[in-house]
Amino acid sequence: MTSVPSLASEVQQRLSDALTAALPDAGSADPLLRRSDRADFQANGILALAKKVKGNPRELATRVVEAIPANDLLREIEVSGPGFLNITLTDGAILRTLAARAADDRLGVPLQETPGTTVIDYAQPNVAKEMHVGHLRSAVIGAAMTEILEFTGEKVIRRHHIGDWGTQFGMLIQYLIEHPHELDHSSGDEVSGEEAMSSLNRLYKASRALFDSDEEFKARARDRVVALQAGDPETRALWQRFVDESKIYFYSVFDKLDMEIRDPDIVGESGYNDMLDETCRLLEESGVAVRSEGALCVFFDDIKGPDGNPVPLIVRKSNGGYGYAATDLSAIRDRVQTLGADTLLYVVDARQSLHFRMVFETARRAGWLKDGVQAVQLAFGTVLGADGKPFKTREGETVRLVDLLDEAVRHATGVVREKDTRGQLTEAEIAERGEQVGIGAIKYADLSTSATRDYRFDLDQMVSLNGDTSVYLQYAYARIQSIKRRAGEVGPKAHPELALEPAERALGLHLDRFAETVAEVAAAYEPHKLAAYLYQLASHLTKFYDQCQVLSAENPAEVVENRLFLIDLTARTLHQGMALLGIRTPERL
């Protein structure tokens, strides 16, 4: 693997050296380099430096330019306005850097120098309950961040903190004891996710109806909760049946989402059960938590609830039951002390922000989040309907996630079939592309929006070939593959000796930004910035096609090879970037 310095970093280095040479007494100065529409880059750090040394910024800028030795990187540096530098690179420098990226399997994206261990908590469905649209964002954002962090060299440990514990299991287990065949399957064949969920739904509704109408059953169900928490073998075995049945369903949904969820990574609420008592004891002994009206609580002066009043974190209730806080704090202890995490990343709904602020602060006070260990909530907003209101069915019900995914695939399959005007795809290929386009559309709509913002779920817009959609990017990739197939024996090859057209330069400069974009996204947990980069890349490609024909008999051979090189590197960058977002790039569409 070769780390390829970006053009921006090379320009930055040349300018820093020139600043030091022109003003040896100024110490290290930042040239404040940024992209510009006047040239390739603009540096405006000289204004601040001139103010510091009480000099004339234009004169200082001229001295800096004179201090830059002749080189093959910078074609032109113009002093502009009060002392800005407008910088244009040589075409050869752009192509040589891109050729170095193309020669590397990782496109020149470096691995972190000092990678750490991140435990990422995402995709948290509840046992015996159907997954709905609210589960979508945690899964999609979490899976993308996992891929991005691993690509930078971080050790990533996945944790799916499923809801597999609590009082409702007393009701479910007791009902199953009294109706022992309710989770039996009609055949010995493999059970589908739909069938598993159907059994669980039926059992949940029946047990809830009985619980609400029969006081004696309610008492037996409550006794069953006690047996479950005490570890009674029969009760635990039946509880495990519910977990296993739910996993059949979960895995079928994640499979539709084209997402791998592994069994060892599922550590639900029950996984921390044996730690709860000790967690409470340690908090009380250290004085971090105190008893208040029979409950064990942590109090804060600076954390207030929605009403503006201080709100405590209840770790153990007055009846002796443990709250979510006890489980979340136990999970932090496990993830830091056992798994060796230096970053804990929680992909959790923004509405839980207050809870996690209190949990993180409690863990820090208790010494479980030591210096050098950070806990971050990657908070996300709500999925809205096309009308801008929380996404519901016409009957006002929460939308089932499976229905949403199936509808997206149906919609996308129609688009793929419509675009296949020459009948090049078989029915099986249309179905496969429909899945890749439909699921890609849902993921991209989610990931192209800043996680903290709500976004509108509009399938017509999501599968549109125009605008900021995954389909636009997938078609850009497929179109490049089509051109490469038509090129036949002629292959991609960089020719640094050639002069570049403006659209070629713009595409090349954007390709060079891939590595720095990945690094920024990984550091700030902002996958929408990678989506934005890829959309801009496809947009540059569209302008390139408009202005620069790739396969033309009128072009010299080296121009054809050079343009094939540019689109080939664009395709590889699109493919890698989309893969980091969890989206497929079909070879033909």
Coordinates of C-alpha atoms in Angstrom, one line a residue:
M1 CA 0.0 0.0 0.0
T2 CA 1.3 3.4 -1.0
S3 CA 0.2 6.6 0.8
V4 CA -0.1 9.3 -1.9
P5 CA 0.2 12.9 -0.7
S6 CA -2.7 15.0 -2.0
L7 CA -2.1 17.9 -4.3
A8 CA -3.4 20.2 -1.6
S9 CA -0.9 18.9 0.9
E10 CA 2.0 19.4 -1.5
V11 CA 0.9 22.9 -2.3
Q12 CA 0.6 23.6 1.4
Q13 CA 4.1 22.3 2.0
R14 CA 5.6 24.5 -0.7
L15 CA 3.8 27.6 0.6
S16 CA 4.8 26.9 4.2
D17 CA 8.5 26.6 3.2
A18 CA 8.2 29.8 1.2
L19 CA 6.6 31.6 4.2
T20 CA 9.4 30.5 6.5
A21 CA 12.0 31.6 3.9
A22 CA 10.4 35.0 3.3
L23 CA 9.8 35.6 7.0
P24 CA 12.2 33.6 9.1
D25 CA 11.1 35.4 12.3
A26 CA 7.4 34.7 11.9
G27 CA 7.6 31.1 13.1
S28 CA 5.3 28.5 11.6
A29 CA 2.5 30.0 9.7
D30 CA -0.6 28.4 8.1
P31 CA -1.1 29.5 4.4
L32 CA -4.9 28.8 4.9
L33 CA -5.2 27.0 1.6
R34 CA -8.7 26.2 0.1
R35 CA -10.2 25.3 -3.2
S36 CA -11.2 28.3 -5.3
D37 CA -13.3 29.0 -8.4
R38 CA -10.7 31.6 -9.5
A39 CA -7.9 29.1 -9.7
D40 CA -7.2 25.6 -8.4
F41 CA -6.5 26.9 -4.9
Q42 CA -6.4 30.1 -3.0
A43 CA -4.2 30.9 0.0
N44 CA -5.2 33.8 2.2
G45 CA -3.1 33.2 5.4
I46 CA -0.8 36.0 4.4
L47 CA -3.3 38.6 5.5
A48 CA -3.3 37.4 9.2
L49 CA 0.5 37.0 9.0
A50 CA 1.0 40.6 7.7
K51 CA -1.2 41.9 10.5
K52 CA 1.0 40.0 13.0
V53 CA 4.3 41.4 11.7
K54 CA 2.8 44.8 10.9
G55 CA 3.7 44.5 7.2
N56 CA 2.0 45.2 3.9
P57 CA 0.1 42.0 2.9
R58 CA 0.6 42.5 -0.9
E59 CA 4.3 43.1 -0.5
L60 CA 4.6 40.1 1.8
A61 CA 2.7 37.9 -0.7
T62 CA 5.0 39.0 -3.5
R63 CA 8.1 38.0 -1.3
V64 CA 6.5 34.6 -0.6
V65 CA 6.0 34.0 -4.3
E66 CA 9.6 35.0 -5.1
A67 CA 10.8 32.5 -2.3
I68 CA 9.2 29.5 -4.1
P69 CA 11.9 27.7 -6.2
A70 CA 11.1 26.6 -9.8
N71 CA 9.2 23.3 -9.7
D72 CA 6.9 21.1 -11.8
L73 CA 3.9 21.4 -9.4
L74 CA 2.9 25.0 -9.6
R75 CA 2.2 26.5 -13.0
E76 CA 1.1 30.0 -11.9
I77 CA 0.8 31.9 -8.6
E78 CA -0.9 35.3 -8.9
V79 CA -1.0 37.9 -6.1
S80 CA -4.6 39.1 -5.9
G81 CA -6.6 41.7 -4.0
P82 CA -5.1 42.7 -0.6
G83 CA -2.7 39.7 -0.6
F84 CA -4.4 36.5 -1.6
L85 CA -2.5 34.0 -3.7
N86 CA -4.3 32.3 -6.6
I87 CA -2.6 29.1 -7.4
T88 CA -2.8 27.0 -10.6
L89 CA -1.1 23.6 -10.8
T90 CA 0.6 22.1 -13.8
D91 CA -1.4 19.5 -15.8
G92 CA 1.5 17.1 -15.4
A93 CA 1.4 17.3 -11.6
I94 CA -2.3 16.4 -11.6
L95 CA -1.9 13.4 -13.8
R96 CA 1.2 12.1 -12.0
T97 CA -0.6 12.3 -8.6
L98 CA -3.6 10.5 -10.1
A99 CA -1.4 7.8 -11.7
A100 CA 0.1 7.2 -8.2
R101 CA -3.4 6.8 -6.8
A102 CA -4.4 4.5 -9.6
A103 CA -1.4 2.3 -8.9
D104 CA -2.6 1.6 -5.4
D105 CA -5.4 -0.8 -4.5
R106 CA -6.6 1.7 -1.8
L107 CA -6.5 4.6 -4.3
G108 CA -3.8 6.2 -2.1
V109 CA -6.0 6.4 1.0
P110 CA -3.6 6.0 3.9
L111 CA -4.2 3.9 7.0
Q112 CA -4.2 5.8 10.3
E113 CA -0.8 6.1 11.9
T114 CA -2.1 5.2 15.4
P115 CA -5.4 3.3 14.9
G116 CA -7.5 2.7 18.0
T117 CA -10.4 0.4 19.0
T118 CA -13.9 1.6 18.4
V119 CA -16.9 -0.2 19.7
I120 CA -19.9 0.8 17.6
D121 CA -23.4 0.3 18.9
Y122 CA -26.0 0.3 16.1
A123 CA -28.9 -1.7 14.7
Q124 CA -30.8 -2.4 17.9
P125 CA -34.2 -4.1 17.2
N126 CA -36.3 -5.5 20.0
V127 CA -37.0 -9.3 20.5
A128 CA -40.5 -10.4 19.7
K129 CA -41.3 -7.0 18.0
E130 CA -41.5 -6.0 14.4
M131 CA -38.8 -3.7 13.0
H132 CA -40.3 -0.5 11.7
V133 CA -39.0 2.6 9.8
G134 CA -37.5 4.0 13.0
H135 CA -34.9 1.1 13.0
L136 CA -33.7 2.1 9.5
R137 CA -31.3 4.9 10.3
S138 CA -29.4 3.3 13.1
A139 CA -28.7 0.3 10.9
V140 CA -27.8 2.2 7.8
I141 CA -25.6 4.9 9.4
G142 CA -24.0 2.4 11.8
A143 CA -23.1 0.0 9.0
A144 CA -21.6 2.8 6.9
M145 CA -19.5 4.2 9.7
T146 CA -18.3 0.6 10.5
E147 CA -17.0 0.2 6.9
I148 CA -15.4 3.7 6.8
L149 CA -13.6 3.3 10.1
E150 CA -12.3 -0.2 9.2
F151 CA -11.1 1.2 5.9
T152 CA -8.9 3.7 7.7
G153 CA -7.4 0.9 9.8
E154 CA -9.4 1.3 13.0
K155 CA -10.2 -1.9 14.9
V156 CA -14.0 -1.9 15.0
I157 CA -16.0 -4.1 17.3
R158 CA -19.7 -4.2 16.4
R159 CA -22.3 -4.4 19.1
H160 CA -26.1 -4.8 18.5
H161 CA -27.7 -3.9 21.8
I162 CA -31.0 -5.7 21.1
G163 CA -34.0 -5.3 23.5
D164 CA -34.1 -8.9 24.8
W165 CA -35.0 -8.3 28.5
G166 CA -37.7 -6.9 30.6
T167 CA -41.1 -7.4 32.2
Q168 CA -42.9 -8.2 28.9
F169 CA -41.0 -11.6 28.7
G170 CA -42.9 -12.8 31.8
M171 CA -46.1 -12.4 29.9
L172 CA -44.8 -14.0 26.7
I173 CA -43.1 -17.0 28.5
Q174 CA -46.1 -17.7 30.7
Y175 CA -48.4 -17.7 27.7
L176 CA -46.0 -20.2 25.9
I177 CA -45.9 -22.5 28.9
E178 CA -49.8 -22.6 28.8
H179 CA -49.9 -22.8 25.0
P180 CA -46.8 -24.9 24.3
H181 CA -47.2 -25.2 20.5
E182 CA -47.6 -21.5 19.6
L183 CA -44.0 -21.2 18.3
D184 CA -44.0 -24.5 16.5
H185 CA -43.5 -24.5 12.8
S186 CA -45.7 -26.3 10.4
S187 CA -42.9 -28.0 8.4
G188 CA -39.3 -29.0 9.0
D189 CA -38.2 -26.6 6.2
E190 CA -36.2 -23.5 6.8
V191 CA -38.4 -20.8 8.4
S192 CA -38.8 -17.5 6.7
G193 CA -38.5 -14.2 8.5
E194 CA -42.1 -13.4 7.8
E195 CA -43.3 -16.7 9.2
A196 CA -41.2 -16.2 12.4
M197 CA -42.5 -12.7 12.9
S198 CA -46.0 -13.8 12.2
S199 CA -45.8 -16.4 15.0
L200 CA -44.3 -13.8 17.4
N201 CA -46.9 -11.2 16.6
R202 CA -49.8 -13.7 17.1
L203 CA -48.3 -14.8 20.4
Y204 CA -47.7 -11.3 21.6
K205 CA -51.2 -10.1 20.8
A206 CA -52.8 -13.2 22.5
S207 CA -50.6 -12.9 25.6
R208 CA -51.3 -9.1 25.9
A209 CA -55.0 -9.6 25.6
L210 CA -54.9 -12.3 28.3
F211 CA -52.6 -10.2 30.5
D212 CA -55.0 -7.2 30.3
S213 CA -58.2 -9.3 31.0
D214 CA -57.2 -12.1 33.4
E215 CA -55.8 -11.0 36.8
E216 CA -54.7 -14.6 37.6
F217 CA -52.7 -14.8 34.4
K218 CA -51.2 -11.4 35.1
A219 CA -50.0 -12.6 38.5
R220 CA -48.5 -15.8 37.0
A221 CA -46.8 -13.6 34.3
R222 CA -45.2 -11.4 37.0
D223 CA -44.0 -14.4 38.9
R224 CA -42.4 -15.6 35.7
V225 CA -40.4 -12.3 35.4
V226 CA -39.0 -13.1 38.8
A227 CA -38.1 -16.7 37.7
L228 CA -36.4 -15.3 34.5
Q229 CA -34.3 -12.8 36.5
A230 CA -33.4 -15.5 39.0
G231 CA -32.1 -17.7 36.1
D232 CA -34.7 -20.5 36.4
P233 CA -33.5 -23.0 33.7
E234 CA -37.0 -23.7 32.2
T235 CA -37.8 -20.0 32.0
R236 CA -34.4 -19.2 30.5
A237 CA -34.8 -21.9 27.9
L238 CA -38.2 -20.5 26.8
W239 CA -36.8 -17.0 26.8
Q240 CA -34.1 -18.2 24.4
R241 CA -36.7 -19.6 22.1
F242 CA -38.1 -16.1 21.7
V243 CA -34.6 -14.7 21.1
D244 CA -33.8 -17.4 18.5
E245 CA -37.2 -16.9 16.7
S246 CA -36.6 -13.1 16.6
K247 CA -33.1 -13.6 15.1
I248 CA -34.6 -15.5 12.2
Y249 CA -36.7 -12.5 11.5
F250 CA -33.9 -9.9 12.2
Y251 CA -31.5 -11.6 9.9
S252 CA -34.1 -11.8 7.1
V253 CA -34.6 -8.0 7.4
F254 CA -30.9 -7.2 7.5
D255 CA -30.4 -9.5 4.5
K256 CA -32.9 -7.4 2.5
L257 CA -30.9 -4.4 3.6
D258 CA -27.8 -6.1 2.2
M259 CA -26.2 -5.9 5.6
E260 CA -24.3 -8.6 7.5
I261 CA -25.2 -8.9 11.2
R262 CA -23.1 -11.6 12.9
D263 CA -24.3 -13.6 15.9
P264 CA -21.3 -12.9 18.2
D265 CA -21.9 -9.2 17.7
I266 CA -25.4 -9.4 19.2
V267 CA -25.1 -8.6 22.9
G268 CA -28.4 -7.4 24.1
E269 CA -29.6 -6.1 27.4
S270 CA -29.4 -9.6 28.9
G271 CA -25.7 -9.8 28.2
Y272 CA -25.0 -7.3 31.0
N273 CA -27.4 -8.8 33.5
D274 CA -24.8 -10.3 35.8
M275 CA -23.0 -6.9 36.1
L276 CA -26.0 -4.8 37.1
D277 CA -25.7 -5.4 40.9
E278 CA -22.0 -4.6 40.9
T279 CA -22.4 -1.5 38.8
C280 CA -24.9 -0.1 41.3
R281 CA -22.7 -1.1 44.2
L282 CA -19.6 0.6 42.7
L283 CA -21.6 3.8 42.0
E284 CA -23.0 3.9 45.5
E285 CA -19.7 3.2 47.2
S286 CA -17.9 5.9 45.3
G287 CA -20.6 8.4 46.0
V288 CA -21.4 9.0 42.4
A289 CA -24.9 7.7 43.0
V290 CA -27.0 8.3 46.1
R291 CA -30.3 6.9 47.4
S292 CA -33.3 9.2 46.9
E293 CA -36.8 8.1 47.9
G294 CA -35.7 4.5 47.7
A295 CA -34.2 4.8 44.2
L296 CA -30.5 4.9 43.4
C297 CA -29.9 8.1 41.5
V298 CA -27.1 10.3 40.0
F299 CA -27.7 14.1 40.2
F300 CA -26.3 16.8 37.9
D301 CA -26.3 20.6 38.2
D302 CA -25.6 21.3 34.6
I303 CA -27.9 18.8 32.8
K304 CA -31.5 19.8 32.7
G305 CA -34.6 18.2 31.2
P306 CA -36.9 19.7 28.6
D307 CA -38.7 21.7 31.3
G308 CA -35.5 23.4 32.4
N309 CA -35.3 21.6 35.7
P310 CA -32.4 19.4 36.7
V311 CA -33.2 15.7 36.0
P312 CA -31.6 12.7 37.8
L313 CA -30.4 9.5 36.2
I314 CA -32.2 6.6 37.9
V315 CA -29.9 3.6 38.0
R316 CA -32.1 1.4 40.2
K317 CA -35.8 2.0 40.8
S318 CA -37.3 2.1 44.3
N319 CA -38.8 -1.4 43.7
G320 CA -35.3 -2.8 43.1
G321 CA -35.7 -3.1 39.3
Y322 CA -32.9 -1.8 37.1
G323 CA -33.4 1.0 34.6
Y324 CA -31.8 1.3 31.2
A325 CA -29.0 3.4 32.8
A326 CA -27.7 0.4 34.8
T327 CA -27.5 -1.7 31.6
D328 CA -25.9 1.1 29.6
L329 CA -23.3 1.8 32.3
S330 CA -22.5 -1.9 32.6
A331 CA -22.0 -2.0 28.9
I332 CA -19.5 0.9 29.1
R333 CA -17.6 -1.0 31.8
D334 CA -17.5 -4.1 29.6
R335 CA -16.6 -2.3 26.4
V336 CA -13.7 -0.3 28.0
Q337 CA -12.4 -2.8 30.5
T338 CA -12.9 -6.1 28.6
L339 CA -12.9 -5.1 24.9
G340 CA -10.2 -2.4 25.3
A341 CA -12.2 0.4 23.5
D342 CA -10.8 3.9 23.4
T343 CA -13.9 5.1 21.5
L344 CA -17.5 4.2 22.2
L345 CA -19.8 5.2 19.3
Y346 CA -23.6 5.0 19.8
V347 CA -25.7 5.4 16.7
V348 CA -28.9 6.2 18.5
D349 CA -32.0 8.4 18.0
A350 CA -31.5 12.1 18.9
R351 CA -34.4 11.9 21.3
Q352 CA -32.2 9.8 23.6
S353 CA -29.5 12.5 23.8
L354 CA -30.4 13.6 27.3
H355 CA -30.2 10.0 28.6
F356 CA -26.8 9.4 27.0
R357 CA -25.4 12.7 28.2
M358 CA -26.2 11.6 31.8
V359 CA -24.9 8.1 31.2
F360 CA -21.5 9.3 29.8
E361 CA -21.1 11.9 32.6
T362 CA -21.9 9.2 35.2
A363 CA -19.3 6.8 33.6
R364 CA -16.7 9.6 33.6
R365 CA -17.3 10.4 37.3
A366 CA -17.1 6.7 38.2
G367 CA -13.7 6.5 36.4
W368 CA -15.0 4.0 33.7
L369 CA -14.4 6.6 30.9
K370 CA -10.8 7.5 31.7
D371 CA -8.8 10.2 29.9
G372 CA -8.1 9.1 26.4
V373 CA -11.4 7.2 26.1
Q374 CA -14.3 9.0 24.4
A375 CA -17.9 8.2 24.2
V376 CA -19.9 9.7 21.3
Q377 CA -23.5 9.6 20.4
L378 CA -24.0 9.8 16.7
A379 CA -27.5 11.1 17.0
F380 CA -29.9 10.9 14.1
G381 CA -33.2 12.6 13.3
T382 CA -36.5 11.2 12.2
V383 CA -37.7 9.7 8.9
L384 CA -40.6 11.8 7.7
G385 CA -43.3 11.1 5.1
A386 CA -43.5 13.1 1.8
D387 CA -45.8 15.5 3.7
G388 CA -43.1 16.4 6.2
K389 CA -44.8 14.6 9.1
P390 CA -43.6 11.5 11.0
F391 CA -43.8 8.6 8.5
K392 CA -47.0 6.5 9.1
T393 CA -49.3 4.3 7.1
R394 CA -52.7 5.7 5.9
E395 CA -54.2 4.1 9.0
G396 CA -51.8 6.0 11.2
E397 CA -49.7 2.9 12.0
T398 CA -45.9 2.8 12.1
V399 CA -44.5 1.7 8.8
R400 CA -43.1 -1.9 8.8
L401 CA -39.5 -1.8 7.7
V402 CA -40.0 -4.9 5.5
D403 CA -42.8 -3.2 3.6
L404 CA -40.7 -0.2 3.0
L405 CA -37.8 -2.2 1.6
D406 CA -40.1 -4.3 -0.6
E407 CA -41.8 -1.2 -2.0
A408 CA -38.4 0.4 -2.8
V409 CA -37.3 -2.7 -4.7
R410 CA -40.6 -2.9 -6.6
H411 CA -40.3 0.8 -7.5
A412 CA -36.6 0.5 -8.6
T413 CA -37.3 -2.7 -10.6
G414 CA -39.8 -0.7 -12.7
V415 CA -37.2 2.0 -13.3
V416 CA -34.5 -0.6 -14.4
R417 CA -37.0 -2.3 -16.7
E418 CA -38.0 1.0 -18.2
K419 CA -34.4 2.0 -18.9
D420 CA -33.5 -1.3 -20.5
T421 CA -35.0 -0.2 -23.8
R422 CA -32.8 -2.5 -25.9
G423 CA -33.7 -5.6 -23.8
Q424 CA -30.1 -6.3 -22.8
L425 CA -31.0 -7.6 -19.3
T426 CA -32.6 -10.9 -18.5
E427 CA -35.6 -11.0 -16.0
A428 CA -33.2 -12.4 -13.4
E429 CA -30.8 -9.5 -14.0
I430 CA -33.6 -6.9 -13.9
A431 CA -34.7 -8.4 -10.5
E432 CA -31.1 -8.3 -9.2
R433 CA -30.5 -4.8 -10.4
G434 CA -33.9 -3.7 -8.9
E435 CA -32.8 -4.9 -5.5
Q436 CA -29.4 -3.2 -5.8
V437 CA -31.0 0.1 -7.0
G438 CA -33.9 0.0 -4.5
I439 CA -31.9 -0.8 -1.4
G440 CA -29.1 1.6 -2.6
A441 CA -31.7 4.4 -3.0
I442 CA -33.0 4.0 0.6
K443 CA -29.5 3.9 2.0
Y444 CA -28.3 6.8 0.0
A445 CA -31.3 9.0 0.9
D446 CA -30.5 8.3 4.5
L447 CA -26.7 8.8 4.3
S448 CA -26.8 11.9 2.0
T449 CA -28.6 13.8 4.7
S450 CA -26.7 15.0 7.8
A451 CA -27.6 12.4 10.5
T452 CA -28.9 15.0 12.9
R453 CA -31.5 16.3 10.4
D454 CA -34.9 14.7 9.7
Y455 CA -35.4 13.6 6.1
R456 CA -38.4 13.0 3.9
F457 CA -39.0 9.5 2.6
D458 CA -40.0 10.0 -1.1
L459 CA -39.5 6.9 -3.2
D460 CA -40.1 8.7 -6.5
Q461 CA -37.3 11.1 -5.7
M462 CA -35.0 8.4 -4.3
V463 CA -35.0 6.3 -7.5
S464 CA -34.9 9.4 -9.9
L465 CA -32.1 9.3 -12.4
N466 CA -31.7 13.1 -12.0
G467 CA -30.4 14.8 -8.9
D468 CA -28.6 13.7 -5.8
T469 CA -29.6 10.0 -5.7
S470 CA -27.7 6.7 -5.6
V471 CA -29.3 5.7 -9.0
Y472 CA -27.5 8.7 -10.6
L473 CA -24.2 7.5 -9.1
Q474 CA -24.9 3.8 -10.1
Y475 CA -25.7 4.9 -13.7
A476 CA -22.5 7.0 -13.8
Y477 CA -20.5 3.9 -12.8
A478 CA -22.3 1.6 -15.3
R479 CA -21.9 4.1 -18.1
I480 CA -18.1 4.0 -17.5
Q481 CA -18.1 0.2 -17.7
S482 CA -20.0 0.4 -20.9
I483 CA -17.4 2.8 -22.5
K484 CA -14.5 0.6 -21.3
R485 CA -16.2 -2.4 -23.0
R486 CA -16.6 -0.4 -26.2
A487 CA -12.9 0.6 -26.0
G488 CA -11.9 -3.1 -26.6
E489 CA -8.2 -3.5 -26.7
V490 CA -7.4 0.2 -25.9
G491 CA -6.7 0.5 -22.1
P492 CA -6.5 3.3 -19.7
K493 CA -3.1 5.0 -19.4
A494 CA -2.1 8.4 -17.8
H495 CA -0.1 10.8 -20.1
P496 CA 1.3 13.5 -17.9
E497 CA 2.8 15.2 -21.0
L498 CA -0.7 16.1 -22.3
A499 CA -2.5 19.4 -21.8
L500 CA -5.8 19.0 -20.0
E501 CA -9.2 20.5 -20.9
P502 CA -10.9 22.4 -18.1
A503 CA -13.4 19.6 -17.5
E504 CA -10.6 17.0 -17.3
R505 CA -8.7 19.2 -14.8
A506 CA -11.9 19.7 -12.6
L507 CA -12.5 15.9 -12.6
G508 CA -8.9 15.2 -11.8
L509 CA -8.7 17.7 -8.9
H510 CA -11.9 16.2 -7.4
L511 CA -10.6 12.6 -7.7
D512 CA -7.5 13.7 -5.7
R513 CA -9.7 14.7 -2.8
F514 CA -11.0 11.2 -2.1
A515 CA -8.4 10.3 0.6
E516 CA -8.8 13.6 2.5
T517 CA -12.6 13.2 2.3
V518 CA -12.5 9.7 3.8
A519 CA -10.2 10.9 6.6
E520 CA -12.6 13.8 7.4
V521 CA -15.7 11.6 7.4
A522 CA -14.0 9.0 9.7
A523 CA -12.8 11.6 12.1
A524 CA -16.1 13.5 12.4
Y525 CA -18.5 10.5 12.0
E526 CA -20.2 12.3 9.1
P527 CA -21.0 9.9 6.3
H528 CA -23.2 12.5 4.5
K529 CA -19.9 14.2 3.4
L530 CA -18.8 11.1 1.6
A531 CA -22.1 10.9 -0.2
A532 CA -21.7 14.6 -1.1
Y533 CA -18.2 14.0 -2.5
L534 CA -19.5 11.1 -4.6
Y535 CA -22.4 13.1 -6.0
Q536 CA -20.0 15.9 -6.9
L537 CA -17.7 13.4 -8.6
A538 CA -20.6 12.0 -10.7
S539 CA -21.5 15.7 -11.6
H540 CA -17.9 16.4 -12.7
L541 CA -18.1 13.2 -14.8
T542 CA -21.3 14.4 -16.5
K543 CA -19.6 17.8 -17.4
F544 CA -16.5 15.9 -18.6
Y545 CA -18.7 13.8 -21.0
D546 CA -20.4 16.9 -22.3
Q547 CA -17.1 18.6 -23.2
C548 CA -14.6 15.7 -23.8
Q549 CA -15.5 12.8 -26.0
V550 CA -13.6 9.7 -24.8
L551 CA -13.8 7.3 -27.8
S552 CA -13.4 9.4 -30.9
A553 CA -11.5 8.5 -34.1
E554 CA -10.4 12.2 -34.3
N555 CA -8.6 12.0 -30.9
P556 CA -4.9 10.9 -30.9
A557 CA -4.3 7.5 -29.2
E558 CA -2.7 9.1 -26.1
V559 CA -5.8 11.4 -25.6
V560 CA -8.1 8.4 -25.7
E561 CA -5.9 6.4 -23.3
N562 CA -5.7 9.4 -21.0
R563 CA -9.4 10.0 -20.9
L564 CA -10.0 6.2 -20.4
F565 CA -7.6 6.6 -17.5
L566 CA -9.6 9.4 -16.0
I567 CA -12.9 7.6 -16.2
D568 CA -11.4 4.3 -15.0
L569 CA -10.1 6.0 -11.8
T570 CA -13.5 7.7 -11.5
A571 CA -15.2 4.3 -11.6
R572 CA -12.9 2.8 -9.0
T573 CA -13.4 5.8 -6.7
L574 CA -17.2 5.6 -7.1
H575 CA -17.1 1.8 -6.5
Q576 CA -15.0 2.2 -3.4
G577 CA -16.9 5.2 -2.0
M578 CA -20.3 3.5 -2.6
A579 CA -19.0 0.3 -1.0
L580 CA -18.1 2.3 2.2
L581 CA -21.7 3.5 2.3
G582 CA -23.0 -0.1 1.8
I583 CA -24.3 0.4 -1.7
R584 CA -23.7 -1.9 -4.7
T585 CA -22.5 -0.6 -8.1
P586 CA -23.9 -2.9 -10.9
E587 CA -21.6 -3.3 -14.0
R588 CA -24.6 -2.9 -16.3
L589 CA -27.8 -0.9 -15.9

